[in-house]
One Martini backbone bead per residue (centre of mass of N, CA, C, O) as a GRO file, in nm:
protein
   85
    1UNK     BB    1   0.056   0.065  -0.017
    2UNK     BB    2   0.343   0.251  -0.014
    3UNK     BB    3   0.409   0.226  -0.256
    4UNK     BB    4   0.087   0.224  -0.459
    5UNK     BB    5  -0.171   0.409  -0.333
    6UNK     BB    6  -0.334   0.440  -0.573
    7UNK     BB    7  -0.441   0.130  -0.603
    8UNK     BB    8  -0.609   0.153  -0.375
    9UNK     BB    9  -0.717   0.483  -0.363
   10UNK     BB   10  -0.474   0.689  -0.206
   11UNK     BB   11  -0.429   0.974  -0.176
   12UNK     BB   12  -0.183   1.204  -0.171
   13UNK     BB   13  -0.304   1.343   0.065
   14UNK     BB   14  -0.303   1.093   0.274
   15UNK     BB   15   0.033   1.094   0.261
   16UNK     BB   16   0.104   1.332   0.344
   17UNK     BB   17  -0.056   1.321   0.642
   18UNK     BB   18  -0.019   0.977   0.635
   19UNK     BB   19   0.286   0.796   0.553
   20UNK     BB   20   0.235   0.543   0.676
   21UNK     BB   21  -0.090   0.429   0.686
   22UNK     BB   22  -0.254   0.402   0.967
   23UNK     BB   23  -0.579   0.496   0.927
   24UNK     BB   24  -0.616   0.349   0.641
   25UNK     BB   25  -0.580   0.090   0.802
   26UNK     BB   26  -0.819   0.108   1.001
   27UNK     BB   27  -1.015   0.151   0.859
   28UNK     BB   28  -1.045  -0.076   0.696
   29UNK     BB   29  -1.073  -0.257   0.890
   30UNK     BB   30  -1.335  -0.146   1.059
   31UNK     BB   31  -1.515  -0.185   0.780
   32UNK     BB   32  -1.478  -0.501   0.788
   33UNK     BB   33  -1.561  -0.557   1.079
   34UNK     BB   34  -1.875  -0.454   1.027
   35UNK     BB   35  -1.925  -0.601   0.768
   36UNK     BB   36  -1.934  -0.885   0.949
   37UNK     BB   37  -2.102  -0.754   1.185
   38UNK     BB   38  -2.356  -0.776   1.023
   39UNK     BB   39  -2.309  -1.071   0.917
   40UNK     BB   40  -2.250  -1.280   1.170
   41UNK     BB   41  -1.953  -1.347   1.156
   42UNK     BB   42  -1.852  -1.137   1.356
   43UNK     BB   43  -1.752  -0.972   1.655
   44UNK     BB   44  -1.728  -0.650   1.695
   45UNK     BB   45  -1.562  -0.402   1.915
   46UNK     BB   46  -1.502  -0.078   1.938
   47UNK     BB   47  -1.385  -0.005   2.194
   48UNK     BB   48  -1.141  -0.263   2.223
   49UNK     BB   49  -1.105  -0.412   1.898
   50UNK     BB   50  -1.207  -0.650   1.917
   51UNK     BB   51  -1.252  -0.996   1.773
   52UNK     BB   52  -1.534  -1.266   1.732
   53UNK     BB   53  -1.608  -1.538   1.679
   54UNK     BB   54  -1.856  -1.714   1.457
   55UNK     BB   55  -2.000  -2.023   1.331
   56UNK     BB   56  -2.028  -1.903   1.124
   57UNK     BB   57  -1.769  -1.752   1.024
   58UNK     BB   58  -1.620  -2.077   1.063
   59UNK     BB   59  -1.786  -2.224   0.831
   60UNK     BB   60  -1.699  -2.020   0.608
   61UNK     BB   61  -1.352  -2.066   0.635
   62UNK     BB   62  -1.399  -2.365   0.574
   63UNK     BB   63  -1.546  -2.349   0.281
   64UNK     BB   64  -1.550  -2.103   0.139
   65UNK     BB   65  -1.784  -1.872   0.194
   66UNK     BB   66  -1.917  -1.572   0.097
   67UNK     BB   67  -2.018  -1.304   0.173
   68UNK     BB   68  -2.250  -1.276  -0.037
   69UNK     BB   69  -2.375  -1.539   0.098
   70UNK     BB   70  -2.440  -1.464   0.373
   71UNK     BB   71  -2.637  -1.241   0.312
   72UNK     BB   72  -2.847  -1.431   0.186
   73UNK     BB   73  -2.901  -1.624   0.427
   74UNK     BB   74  -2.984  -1.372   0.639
   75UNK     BB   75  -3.223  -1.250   0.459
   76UNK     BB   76  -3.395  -1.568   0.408
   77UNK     BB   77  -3.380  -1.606   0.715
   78UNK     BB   78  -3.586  -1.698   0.956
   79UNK     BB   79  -3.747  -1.774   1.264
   80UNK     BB   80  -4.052  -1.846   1.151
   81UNK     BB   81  -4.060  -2.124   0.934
   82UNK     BB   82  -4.223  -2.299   0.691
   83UNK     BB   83  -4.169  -2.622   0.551
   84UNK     BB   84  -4.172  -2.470   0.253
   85UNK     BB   85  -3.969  -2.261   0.319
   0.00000   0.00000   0.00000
């Protein structure tokens, strides 16, 4: 990221800012574990910074199952489906 920052998206402003890009490395991190834990992938805390796993999380990376397969399966799934459904 620091060698070409244009590839990843990170404007010369933003390297002139905060040369290291830890900032940016840290938003990207926190903005991917927010949509992990909107998709119940994982527990993210945000005051604390720690992840926690989740079965589904867990099971989604044993088989290889894409973020946008989990959030299909999370929002076609309902807690009182009749038989059918």
């Amino acid at each position: 990221m620091k060698m070409n920052p244009l590839a990843y998206g990170v404007g010369w402003d933003e390297v002139i800012a905060d040369p290291s890009l830890g900032l940016k490395q840290r938003s990207l991190v926190t903005d991917a574990a927010r949509a992990l834990d909107k998709a119940k992938m994982m527990r993210f805390d945000e005051k604390s910074g720690n992840f926690y796993c989740t079965e589904l999380g867990r099971i989604a990376s044993h088989f290889y199952i894409q973020y946008s397969s989990v959030e299909t399966y999370n929002e076609m799934l309902r807690r009182h489906m009749s038989d059918s459904e």
